PDB file of C-alpha atoms in Angstrom:
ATOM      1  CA  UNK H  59     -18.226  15.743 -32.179  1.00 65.00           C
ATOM      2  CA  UNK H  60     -21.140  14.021 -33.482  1.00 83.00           C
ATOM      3  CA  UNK H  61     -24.839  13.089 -32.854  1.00 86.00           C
ATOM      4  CA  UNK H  62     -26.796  10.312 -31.823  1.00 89.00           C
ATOM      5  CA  UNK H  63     -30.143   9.626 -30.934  1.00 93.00           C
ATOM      6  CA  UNK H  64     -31.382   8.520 -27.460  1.00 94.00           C
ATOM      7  CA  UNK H  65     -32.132   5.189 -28.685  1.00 95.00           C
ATOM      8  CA  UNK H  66     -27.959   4.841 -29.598  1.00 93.00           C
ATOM      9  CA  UNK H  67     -26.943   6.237 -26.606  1.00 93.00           C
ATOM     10  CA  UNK H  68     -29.220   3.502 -24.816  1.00 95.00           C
ATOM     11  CA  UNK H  69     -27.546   0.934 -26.983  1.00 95.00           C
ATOM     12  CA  UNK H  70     -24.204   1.974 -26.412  1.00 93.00           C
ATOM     13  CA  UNK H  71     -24.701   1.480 -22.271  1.00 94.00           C
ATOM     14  CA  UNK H  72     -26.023  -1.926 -22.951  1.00 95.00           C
ATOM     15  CA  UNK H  73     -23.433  -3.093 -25.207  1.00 94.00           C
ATOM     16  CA  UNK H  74     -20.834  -1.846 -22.401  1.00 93.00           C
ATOM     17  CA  UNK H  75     -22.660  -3.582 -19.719  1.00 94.00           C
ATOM     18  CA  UNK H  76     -22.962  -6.916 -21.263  1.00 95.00           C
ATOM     19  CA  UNK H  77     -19.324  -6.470 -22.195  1.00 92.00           C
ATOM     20  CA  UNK H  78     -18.232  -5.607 -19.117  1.00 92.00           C
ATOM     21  CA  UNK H  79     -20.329  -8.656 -17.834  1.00 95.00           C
ATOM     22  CA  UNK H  80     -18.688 -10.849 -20.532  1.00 93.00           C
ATOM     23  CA  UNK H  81     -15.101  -9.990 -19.012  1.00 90.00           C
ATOM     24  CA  UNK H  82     -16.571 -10.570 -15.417  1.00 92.00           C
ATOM     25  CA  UNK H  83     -17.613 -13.938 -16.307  1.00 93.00           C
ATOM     26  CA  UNK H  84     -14.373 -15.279 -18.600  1.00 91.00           C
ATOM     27  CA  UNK H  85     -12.475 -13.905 -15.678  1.00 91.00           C
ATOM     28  CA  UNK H  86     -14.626 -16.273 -13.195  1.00 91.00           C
ATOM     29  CA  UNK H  87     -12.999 -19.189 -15.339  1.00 90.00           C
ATOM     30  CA  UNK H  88      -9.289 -17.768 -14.512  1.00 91.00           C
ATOM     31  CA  UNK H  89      -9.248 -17.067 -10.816  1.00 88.00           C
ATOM     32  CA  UNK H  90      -8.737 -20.004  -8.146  1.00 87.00           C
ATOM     33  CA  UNK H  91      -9.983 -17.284  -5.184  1.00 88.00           C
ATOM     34  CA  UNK H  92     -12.902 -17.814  -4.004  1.00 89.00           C
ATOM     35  CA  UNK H  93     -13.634 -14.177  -2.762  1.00 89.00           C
ATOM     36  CA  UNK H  94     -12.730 -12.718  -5.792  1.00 90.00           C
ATOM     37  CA  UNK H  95     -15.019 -15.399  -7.847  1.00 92.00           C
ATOM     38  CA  UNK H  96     -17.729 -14.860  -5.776  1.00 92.00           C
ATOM     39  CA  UNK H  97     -17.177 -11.029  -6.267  1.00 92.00           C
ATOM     40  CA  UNK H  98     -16.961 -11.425 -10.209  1.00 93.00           C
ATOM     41  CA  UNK H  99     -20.209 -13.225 -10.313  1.00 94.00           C
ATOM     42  CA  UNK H 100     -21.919 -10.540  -8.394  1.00 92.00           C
ATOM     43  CA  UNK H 101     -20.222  -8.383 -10.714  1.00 94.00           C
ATOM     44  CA  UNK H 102     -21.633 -10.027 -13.564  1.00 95.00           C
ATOM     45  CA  UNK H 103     -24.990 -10.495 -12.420  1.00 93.00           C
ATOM     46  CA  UNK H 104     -24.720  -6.644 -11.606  1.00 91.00           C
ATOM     47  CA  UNK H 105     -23.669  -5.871 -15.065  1.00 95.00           C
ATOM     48  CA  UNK H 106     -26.331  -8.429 -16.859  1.00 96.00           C
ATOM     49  CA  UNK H 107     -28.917  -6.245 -14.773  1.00 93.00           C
ATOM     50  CA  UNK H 108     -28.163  -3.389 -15.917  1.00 94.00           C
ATOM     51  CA  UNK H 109     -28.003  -4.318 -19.640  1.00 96.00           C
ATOM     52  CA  UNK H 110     -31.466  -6.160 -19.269  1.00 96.00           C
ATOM     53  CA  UNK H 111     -32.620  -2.556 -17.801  1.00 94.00           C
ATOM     54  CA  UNK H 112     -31.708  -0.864 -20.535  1.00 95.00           C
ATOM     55  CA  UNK H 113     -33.255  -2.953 -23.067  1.00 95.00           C
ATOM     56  CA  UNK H 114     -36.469  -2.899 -20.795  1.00 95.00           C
ATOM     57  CA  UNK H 115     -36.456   1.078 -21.249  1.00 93.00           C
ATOM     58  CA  UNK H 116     -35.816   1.213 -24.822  1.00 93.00           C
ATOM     59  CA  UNK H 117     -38.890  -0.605 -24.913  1.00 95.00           C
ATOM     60  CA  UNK H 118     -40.859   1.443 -22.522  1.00 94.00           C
ATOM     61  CA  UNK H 119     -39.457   4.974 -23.600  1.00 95.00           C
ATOM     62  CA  UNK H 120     -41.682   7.031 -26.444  1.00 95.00           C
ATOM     63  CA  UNK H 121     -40.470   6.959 -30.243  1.00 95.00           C
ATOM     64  CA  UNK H 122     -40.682  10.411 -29.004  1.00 94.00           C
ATOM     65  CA  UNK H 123     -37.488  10.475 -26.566  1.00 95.00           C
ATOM     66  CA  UNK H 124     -35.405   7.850 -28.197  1.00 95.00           C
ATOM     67  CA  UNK H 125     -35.319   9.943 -31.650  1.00 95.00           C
ATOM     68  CA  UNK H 126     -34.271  12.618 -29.965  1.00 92.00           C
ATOM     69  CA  UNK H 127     -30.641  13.697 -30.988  1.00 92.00           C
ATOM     70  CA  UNK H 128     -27.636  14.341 -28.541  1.00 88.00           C
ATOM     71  CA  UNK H 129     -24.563  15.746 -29.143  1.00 85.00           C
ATOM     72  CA  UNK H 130     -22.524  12.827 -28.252  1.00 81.00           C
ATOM     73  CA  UNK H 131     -20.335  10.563 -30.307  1.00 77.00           C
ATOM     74  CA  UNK H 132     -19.822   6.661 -28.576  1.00 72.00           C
ATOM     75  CA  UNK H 133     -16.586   6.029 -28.531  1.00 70.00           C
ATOM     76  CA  UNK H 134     -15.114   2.705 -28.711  1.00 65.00           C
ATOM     77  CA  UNK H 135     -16.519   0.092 -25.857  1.00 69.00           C
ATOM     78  CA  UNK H 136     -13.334  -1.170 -25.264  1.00 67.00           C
ATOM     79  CA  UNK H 137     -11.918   2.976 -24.320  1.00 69.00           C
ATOM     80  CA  UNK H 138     -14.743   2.966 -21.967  1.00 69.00           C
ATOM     81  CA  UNK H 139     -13.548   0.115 -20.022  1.00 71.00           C
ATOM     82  CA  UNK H 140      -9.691   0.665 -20.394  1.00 71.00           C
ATOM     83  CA  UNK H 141      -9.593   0.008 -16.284  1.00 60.00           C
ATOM     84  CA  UNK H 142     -10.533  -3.089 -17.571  1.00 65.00           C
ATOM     85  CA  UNK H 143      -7.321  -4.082 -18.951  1.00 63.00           C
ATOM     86  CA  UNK H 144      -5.954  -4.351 -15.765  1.00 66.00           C
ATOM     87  CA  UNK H 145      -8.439  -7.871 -14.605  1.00 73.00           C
ATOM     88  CA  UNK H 146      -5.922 -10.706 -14.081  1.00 79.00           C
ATOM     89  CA  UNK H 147      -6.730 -13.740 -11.849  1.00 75.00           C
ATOM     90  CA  UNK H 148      -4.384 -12.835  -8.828  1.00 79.00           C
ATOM     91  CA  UNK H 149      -7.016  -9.002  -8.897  1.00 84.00           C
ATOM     92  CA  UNK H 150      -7.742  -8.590  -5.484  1.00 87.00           C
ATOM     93  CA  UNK H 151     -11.688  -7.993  -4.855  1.00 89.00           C
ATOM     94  CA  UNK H 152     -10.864  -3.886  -3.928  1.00 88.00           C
ATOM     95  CA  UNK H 153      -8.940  -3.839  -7.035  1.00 87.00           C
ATOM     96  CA  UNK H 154     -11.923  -5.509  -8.816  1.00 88.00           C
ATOM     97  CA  UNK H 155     -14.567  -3.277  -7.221  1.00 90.00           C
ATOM     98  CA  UNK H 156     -12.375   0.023  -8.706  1.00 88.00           C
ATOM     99  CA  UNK H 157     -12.364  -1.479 -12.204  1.00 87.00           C
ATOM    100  CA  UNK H 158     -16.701  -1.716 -11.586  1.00 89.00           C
ATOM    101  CA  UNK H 159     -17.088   1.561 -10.087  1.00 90.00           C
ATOM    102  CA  UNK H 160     -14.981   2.795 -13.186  1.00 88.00           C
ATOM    103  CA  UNK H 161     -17.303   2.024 -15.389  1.00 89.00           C
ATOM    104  CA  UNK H 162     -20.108   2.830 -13.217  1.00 90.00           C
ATOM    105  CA  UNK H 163     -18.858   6.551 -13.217  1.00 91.00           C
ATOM    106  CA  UNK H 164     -18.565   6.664 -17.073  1.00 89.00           C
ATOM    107  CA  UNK H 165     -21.897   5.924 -17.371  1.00 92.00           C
ATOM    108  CA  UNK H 166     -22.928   8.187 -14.773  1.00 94.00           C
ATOM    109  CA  UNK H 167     -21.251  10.867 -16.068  1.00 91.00           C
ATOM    110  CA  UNK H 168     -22.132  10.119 -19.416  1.00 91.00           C
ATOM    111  CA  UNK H 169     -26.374  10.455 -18.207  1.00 94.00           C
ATOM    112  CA  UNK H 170     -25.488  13.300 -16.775  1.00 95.00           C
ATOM    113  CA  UNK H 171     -24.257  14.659 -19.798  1.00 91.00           C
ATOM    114  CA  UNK H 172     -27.175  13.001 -21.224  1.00 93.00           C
ATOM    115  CA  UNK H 173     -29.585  15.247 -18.571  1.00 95.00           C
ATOM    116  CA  UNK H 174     -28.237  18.539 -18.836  1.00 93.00           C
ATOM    117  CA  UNK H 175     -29.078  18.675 -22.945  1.00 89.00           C
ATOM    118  CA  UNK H 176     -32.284  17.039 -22.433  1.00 91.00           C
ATOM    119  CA  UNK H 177     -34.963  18.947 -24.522  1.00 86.00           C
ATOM    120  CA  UNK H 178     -38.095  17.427 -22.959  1.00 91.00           C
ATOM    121  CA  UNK H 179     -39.544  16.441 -19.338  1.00 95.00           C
ATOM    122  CA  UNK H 180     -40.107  12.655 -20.816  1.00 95.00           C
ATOM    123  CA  UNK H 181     -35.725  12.696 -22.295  1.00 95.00           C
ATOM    124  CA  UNK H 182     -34.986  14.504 -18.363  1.00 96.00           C
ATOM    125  CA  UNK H 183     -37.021  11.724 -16.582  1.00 96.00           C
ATOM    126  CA  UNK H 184     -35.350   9.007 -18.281  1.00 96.00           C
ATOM    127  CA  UNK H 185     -31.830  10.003 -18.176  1.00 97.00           C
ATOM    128  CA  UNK H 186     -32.884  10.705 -14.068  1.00 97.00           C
ATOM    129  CA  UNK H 187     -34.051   7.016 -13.737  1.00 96.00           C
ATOM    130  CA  UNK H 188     -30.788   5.970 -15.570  1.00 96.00           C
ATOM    131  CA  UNK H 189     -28.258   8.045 -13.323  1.00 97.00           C
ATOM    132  CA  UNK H 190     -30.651   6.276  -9.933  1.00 97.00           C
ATOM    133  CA  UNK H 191     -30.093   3.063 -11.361  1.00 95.00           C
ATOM    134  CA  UNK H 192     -26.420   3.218 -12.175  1.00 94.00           C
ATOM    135  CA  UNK H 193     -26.028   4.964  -8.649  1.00 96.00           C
ATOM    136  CA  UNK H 194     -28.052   2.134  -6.787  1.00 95.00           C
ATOM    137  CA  UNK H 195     -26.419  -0.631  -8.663  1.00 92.00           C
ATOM    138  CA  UNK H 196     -23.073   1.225  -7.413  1.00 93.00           C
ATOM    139  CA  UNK H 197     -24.063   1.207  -3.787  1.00 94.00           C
ATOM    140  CA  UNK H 198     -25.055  -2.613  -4.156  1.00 92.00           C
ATOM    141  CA  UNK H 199     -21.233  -2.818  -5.656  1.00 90.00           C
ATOM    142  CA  UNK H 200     -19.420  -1.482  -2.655  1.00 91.00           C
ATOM    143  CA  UNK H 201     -21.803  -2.830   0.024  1.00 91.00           C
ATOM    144  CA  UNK H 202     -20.893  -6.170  -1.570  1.00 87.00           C
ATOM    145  CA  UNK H 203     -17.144  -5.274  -1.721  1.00 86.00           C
ATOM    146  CA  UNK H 204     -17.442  -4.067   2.144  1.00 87.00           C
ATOM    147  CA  UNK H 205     -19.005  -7.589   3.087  1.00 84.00           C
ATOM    148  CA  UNK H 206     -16.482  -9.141   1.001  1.00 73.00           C
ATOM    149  CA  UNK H 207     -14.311  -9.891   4.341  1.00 67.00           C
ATOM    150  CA  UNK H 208     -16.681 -11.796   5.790  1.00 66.00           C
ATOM    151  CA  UNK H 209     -17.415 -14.367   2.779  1.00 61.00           C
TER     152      UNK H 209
END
């Protein structure tokens, strides 16, 4: 396994968000429901917020904590959303909400990773706020998916 800084591991969850928000949105174009496109734009706007918050903490994180090396080697964006390869047009919107949670759960798991080999209180703190975001932003996801009937 190799190393990479916080700063790459901050990259790497952006670049997966705004991919996964690419897919949401060229999938948009496919689909003729109406549920399921109003459930992909959510999805995407979801998924562009996220990406925009991780750019916003790269930003507002010390050189400090995003030089700081982890034992973690990003593997391929497209291996991280494999789940993905199963969006068609006909996906139903609880099909589309496991794909999102998916991903969701990678990164979550992947902070926690993150947490638990965190050297400093600063490194702990952010990889905390990322693991609340990612779970909020997952709770918006399935409260969306829940109301999803009544659209």
């Amino acid at each position: 396994m190799s190393y990479s800084t916080v700063k790459n591991v901050l990259e790497y969850g952006r670049r997966l968000h705004e991919h996964a928000r690419n897919l949401y949105q060229q999938l948009r174009d496919q689909t003729q429901r109406e549920r399921v496109d109003m459930m992909l734009q959510l999805l995407a706007a979801h998924e562009d917020t996220l990406a925009k918050s991780m750019v916003s903490m790269q930003e507002h994180v010390s050189q400090k904590v995003l030089t700081e090396w982890h034992q973690f080697e990003p593997g391929s964006i497209s291996d991280a959303l494999k789940g993905c390869r199963d969006l068609h047009p006909d996906i139903s919107v609880d099909e589309l909400t496991r794909v999102a949670l998916k991903i969701d759960d990678y990164l979550i798991g992947l902070y926690r990773q993150m947490l638990s080999e965190a050297t400093n209180n600063d490194s702990r703190q952010l990889f905390e706020n990322l693991i609340a975001l990612e779970e909020s932003e997952k709770m918006r996801t399935v409260r969306a998916a829940l109301s999803a009937s009544d659209w």
